[in-house]
Amino acid sequence: MKYIFYDTDESGWAEYDIVGEDYIELMKICIKYSKSVSFRRFRYSISIPKHLEKYRLPLTENIAKSYRYYGELSDLAKAELYYLELSEDVCKWILSTTNSIWGWNHFSKDHLVEDPIFFREDGSVFADSIIHNGEFSIYPRDGEDVSSVVTKDHWHCFNDREHYKVMI
């Protein structure tokens, strides 16, 4: 099963966001079911805070392939990825750095790293995003309760090739 939040409707005129307490709740769910997170840096002037560097993990091919939307990543592009243990400090940074899921964007007022991807302990993806495309996705397994998030407006569910809007 896959749940996706889009930043607009089919007309392209509406603008949706996950902000405030809804953002905090989404991030807490991602943190709860994940052990690590990655981000992509689009500008050399943008980076994670220095005090979080100690939580960097070795970049694996699996992590790099998670950014497959961008195609095959060169070694230079792989160097632009931050892969972090979800330590207490990293979690605090995620919860306090922005108040919006779309804030994880180098064009945002805070000029942040982009496209957070949350990984379970086994290395599989729990949640991913293509922020500049306005997409945030969650891939829950049995026993991973995401209902407090995906039952809110503008989440869509994909199940067995069938797309339907999550009904409240």
mmCIF file of C-alpha atoms in Angstrom:
data_model
loop_
_atom_site.group_PDB
_atom_site.id
_atom_site.type_symbol
_atom_site.label_atom_id
_atom_site.label_comp_id
_atom_site.label_asym_id
_atom_site.label_seq_id
_atom_site.Cartn_x
_atom_site.Cartn_y
_atom_site.Cartn_z
ATOM 1 C CA MET A 1 0.000 0.000 0.000
ATOM 2 C CA LYS A 2 1.169 3.501 -0.766
ATOM 3 C CA TYR A 3 -0.216 6.842 0.385
ATOM 4 C CA ILE A 4 0.692 10.038 -1.452
ATOM 5 C CA PHE A 5 0.082 13.650 -0.523
ATOM 6 C CA TYR A 6 0.124 16.018 -3.498
ATOM 7 C CA ASP A 7 0.569 19.780 -3.217
ATOM 8 C CA THR A 8 -2.237 20.461 -5.696
ATOM 9 C CA ASP A 9 -5.379 18.990 -7.187
ATOM 10 C CA GLU A 10 -5.943 17.822 -10.768
ATOM 11 C CA SER A 11 -6.666 21.373 -11.920
ATOM 12 C CA GLY A 12 -3.295 22.616 -10.696
ATOM 13 C CA TRP A 13 -4.870 25.689 -9.132
ATOM 14 C CA ALA A 14 -5.227 24.480 -5.557
ATOM 15 C CA GLU A 15 -2.284 24.602 -3.173
ATOM 16 C CA TYR A 16 -2.050 22.107 -0.314
ATOM 17 C CA ASP A 17 0.586 21.746 2.370
ATOM 18 C CA ILE A 18 1.238 19.787 5.530
ATOM 19 C CA VAL A 19 1.974 22.445 8.144
ATOM 20 C CA GLY A 20 2.036 23.069 11.872
ATOM 21 C CA GLU A 21 0.820 20.233 14.060
ATOM 22 C CA ASP A 22 0.057 18.102 10.979
ATOM 23 C CA TYR A 23 3.705 18.447 9.901
ATOM 24 C CA ILE A 24 4.919 17.512 13.388
ATOM 25 C CA GLU A 25 2.597 14.491 13.473
ATOM 26 C CA LEU A 26 3.780 13.306 10.042
ATOM 27 C CA MET A 27 7.438 13.640 11.003
ATOM 28 C CA LYS A 28 6.864 11.817 14.312
ATOM 29 C CA ILE A 29 5.249 8.918 12.429
ATOM 30 C CA CYS A 30 8.187 8.806 9.996
ATOM 31 C CA ILE A 31 10.663 8.886 12.882
ATOM 32 C CA LYS A 32 8.760 6.203 14.803
ATOM 33 C CA TYR A 33 9.036 3.626 12.027
ATOM 34 C CA SER A 34 12.466 4.614 10.695
ATOM 35 C CA LYS A 35 16.082 4.342 11.817
ATOM 36 C CA SER A 36 17.704 6.669 9.299
ATOM 37 C CA VAL A 37 16.944 9.529 6.919
ATOM 38 C CA SER A 38 18.556 10.972 3.825
ATOM 39 C CA PHE A 39 18.426 14.384 2.163
ATOM 40 C CA ARG A 40 19.736 15.753 -1.101
ATOM 41 C CA ARG A 41 21.728 18.949 -1.381
ATOM 42 C CA PHE A 42 21.160 21.020 -4.524
ATOM 43 C CA ARG A 43 23.562 23.878 -3.857
ATOM 44 C CA TYR A 44 27.042 23.882 -2.380
ATOM 45 C CA SER A 45 26.015 26.688 -0.036
ATOM 46 C CA ILE A 46 23.375 24.449 1.576
ATOM 47 C CA SER A 47 24.248 21.778 4.109
ATOM 48 C CA ILE A 48 23.106 20.151 7.280
ATOM 49 C CA PRO A 49 24.133 21.802 10.564
ATOM 50 C CA LYS A 50 27.742 21.015 11.531
ATOM 51 C CA HIS A 51 26.738 19.385 14.826
ATOM 52 C CA LEU A 52 24.793 16.719 12.878
ATOM 53 C CA GLU A 53 27.781 15.632 10.758
ATOM 54 C CA LYS A 54 28.699 13.070 13.444
ATOM 55 C CA TYR A 55 25.444 11.206 12.654
ATOM 56 C CA ARG A 56 26.309 10.660 8.986
ATOM 57 C CA LEU A 57 26.212 7.033 7.943
ATOM 58 C CA PRO A 58 28.108 5.410 5.070
ATOM 59 C CA LEU A 59 26.240 5.922 1.834
ATOM 60 C CA THR A 60 25.161 2.638 0.276
ATOM 61 C CA GLU A 61 23.992 1.935 -3.256
ATOM 62 C CA ASN A 62 20.496 1.295 -1.839
ATOM 63 C CA ILE A 63 20.354 4.845 -0.457
ATOM 64 C CA ALA A 64 21.611 6.387 -3.701
ATOM 65 C CA LYS A 65 19.084 4.363 -5.717
ATOM 66 C CA SER A 66 16.303 5.793 -3.573
ATOM 67 C CA TYR A 67 16.787 9.010 -5.521
ATOM 68 C CA ARG A 68 16.068 7.182 -8.800
ATOM 69 C CA TYR A 69 13.691 9.969 -9.838
ATOM 70 C CA TYR A 70 16.822 11.912 -10.773
ATOM 71 C CA GLY A 71 18.185 9.037 -12.864
ATOM 72 C CA GLU A 72 21.496 7.262 -12.380
ATOM 73 C CA LEU A 73 23.467 9.302 -9.873
ATOM 74 C CA SER A 74 27.068 10.105 -10.690
ATOM 75 C CA ASP A 75 29.691 9.931 -7.955
ATOM 76 C CA LEU A 76 29.491 13.718 -7.717
ATOM 77 C CA ALA A 77 25.706 13.594 -7.257
ATOM 78 C CA LYS A 78 26.081 10.872 -4.612
ATOM 79 C CA ALA A 79 28.382 13.243 -2.730
ATOM 80 C CA GLU A 80 25.425 15.593 -2.475
ATOM 81 C CA LEU A 81 23.436 13.101 -0.376
ATOM 82 C CA TYR A 82 23.300 13.204 3.392
ATOM 83 C CA TYR A 83 22.464 9.885 5.033
ATOM 84 C CA LEU A 84 21.892 10.245 8.774
ATOM 85 C CA GLU A 85 21.121 8.093 11.763
ATOM 86 C CA LEU A 86 17.849 9.237 13.323
ATOM 87 C CA SER A 87 19.524 10.251 16.567
ATOM 88 C CA GLU A 88 17.791 12.456 19.104
ATOM 89 C CA ASP A 89 19.634 15.496 17.699
ATOM 90 C CA VAL A 90 18.657 14.705 14.099
ATOM 91 C CA CYS A 91 15.027 14.172 15.134
ATOM 92 C CA LYS A 92 14.964 17.522 16.960
ATOM 93 C CA TRP A 93 16.411 19.202 13.876
ATOM 94 C CA ILE A 94 13.754 17.641 11.606
ATOM 95 C CA LEU A 95 10.944 18.664 13.963
ATOM 96 C CA SER A 96 12.155 22.229 14.516
ATOM 97 C CA THR A 97 13.828 23.373 11.289
ATOM 98 C CA THR A 98 10.699 24.004 9.256
ATOM 99 C CA ASN A 99 6.965 24.114 9.888
ATOM 100 C CA SER A 100 5.984 22.682 6.500
ATOM 101 C CA ILE A 101 6.742 19.567 4.502
ATOM 102 C CA TRP A 102 7.422 21.804 1.492
ATOM 103 C CA GLY A 103 9.960 23.709 3.583
ATOM 104 C CA TRP A 104 12.508 20.970 2.756
ATOM 105 C CA ASN A 105 13.417 22.793 -0.426
ATOM 106 C CA HIS A 106 16.440 24.858 -1.402
ATOM 107 C CA PHE A 107 14.032 27.490 -2.774
ATOM 108 C CA SER A 108 12.272 27.835 0.600
ATOM 109 C CA LYS A 109 12.963 30.858 2.774
ATOM 110 C CA ASP A 110 15.316 28.707 4.865
ATOM 111 C CA HIS A 111 17.211 27.255 1.853
ATOM 112 C CA LEU A 112 17.223 23.704 3.172
ATOM 113 C CA VAL A 113 18.380 20.341 1.914
ATOM 114 C CA GLU A 114 15.636 18.560 -0.031
ATOM 115 C CA ASP A 115 13.702 15.370 -0.508
ATOM 116 C CA PRO A 116 13.791 13.574 2.839
ATOM 117 C CA ILE A 117 13.625 9.787 2.590
ATOM 118 C CA PHE A 118 13.034 7.771 5.761
ATOM 119 C CA PHE A 119 14.465 4.243 5.976
ATOM 120 C CA ARG A 120 13.450 1.369 8.225
ATOM 121 C CA GLU A 121 16.057 -0.614 10.142
ATOM 122 C CA ASP A 122 16.139 -3.196 7.321
ATOM 123 C CA GLY A 123 16.983 -0.461 4.778
ATOM 124 C CA SER A 124 13.588 -0.376 3.094
ATOM 125 C CA VAL A 125 11.871 2.942 2.469
ATOM 126 C CA PHE A 126 9.143 3.960 4.907
ATOM 127 C CA ALA A 127 8.520 7.399 3.355
ATOM 128 C CA ASP A 128 9.977 9.427 0.515
ATOM 129 C CA SER A 129 9.441 12.708 -1.251
ATOM 130 C CA ILE A 130 10.056 14.741 -4.357
ATOM 131 C CA ILE A 131 9.491 18.109 -2.742
ATOM 132 C CA HIS A 132 9.816 20.339 -5.813
ATOM 133 C CA ASN A 133 7.180 18.131 -7.519
ATOM 134 C CA GLY A 134 4.897 18.441 -4.505
ATOM 135 C CA GLU A 135 4.834 14.747 -3.550
ATOM 136 C CA PHE A 136 5.271 13.032 -0.201
ATOM 137 C CA SER A 137 4.675 9.260 -0.002
ATOM 138 C CA ILE A 138 4.337 6.745 2.831
ATOM 139 C CA TYR A 139 4.671 2.957 2.377
ATOM 140 C CA PRO A 140 3.322 1.401 5.583
ATOM 141 C CA ARG A 141 3.624 -2.300 6.353
ATOM 142 C CA ASP A 142 1.256 -4.325 8.475
ATOM 143 C CA GLY A 143 1.510 -3.059 12.033
ATOM 144 C CA GLU A 144 2.709 0.419 11.042
ATOM 145 C CA ASP A 145 -0.219 2.667 11.934
ATOM 146 C CA VAL A 146 -0.285 5.808 9.789
ATOM 147 C CA SER A 147 -4.041 6.407 10.059
ATOM 148 C CA SER A 148 -3.653 9.601 12.095
ATOM 149 C CA VAL A 149 -1.890 11.154 9.102
ATOM 150 C CA VAL A 150 -3.368 9.639 5.938
ATOM 151 C CA THR A 151 -7.011 10.095 6.938
ATOM 152 C CA LYS A 152 -6.574 13.859 6.684
ATOM 153 C CA ASP A 153 -7.517 15.759 3.536
ATOM 154 C CA HIS A 154 -5.570 15.419 0.290
ATOM 155 C CA TRP A 155 -3.957 12.019 0.892
ATOM 156 C CA HIS A 156 -4.459 9.440 -1.845
ATOM 157 C CA CYS A 157 -4.123 5.697 -1.472
ATOM 158 C CA PHE A 158 -2.716 3.343 -4.094
ATOM 159 C CA ASN A 159 -3.477 -0.306 -3.468
ATOM 160 C CA ASP A 160 -3.102 -3.149 -5.948
ATOM 161 C CA ARG A 161 -2.859 -0.760 -8.903
ATOM 162 C CA GLU A 162 -6.112 0.881 -7.878
ATOM 163 C CA HIS A 163 -6.097 4.544 -6.886
ATOM 164 C CA TYR A 164 -8.653 5.914 -4.521
ATOM 165 C CA LYS A 165 -8.881 8.920 -2.282
ATOM 166 C CA VAL A 166 -8.593 8.186 1.400
ATOM 167 C CA MET A 167 -11.993 8.798 2.907
ATOM 168 C CA ILE A 168 -12.370 10.329 6.332
#
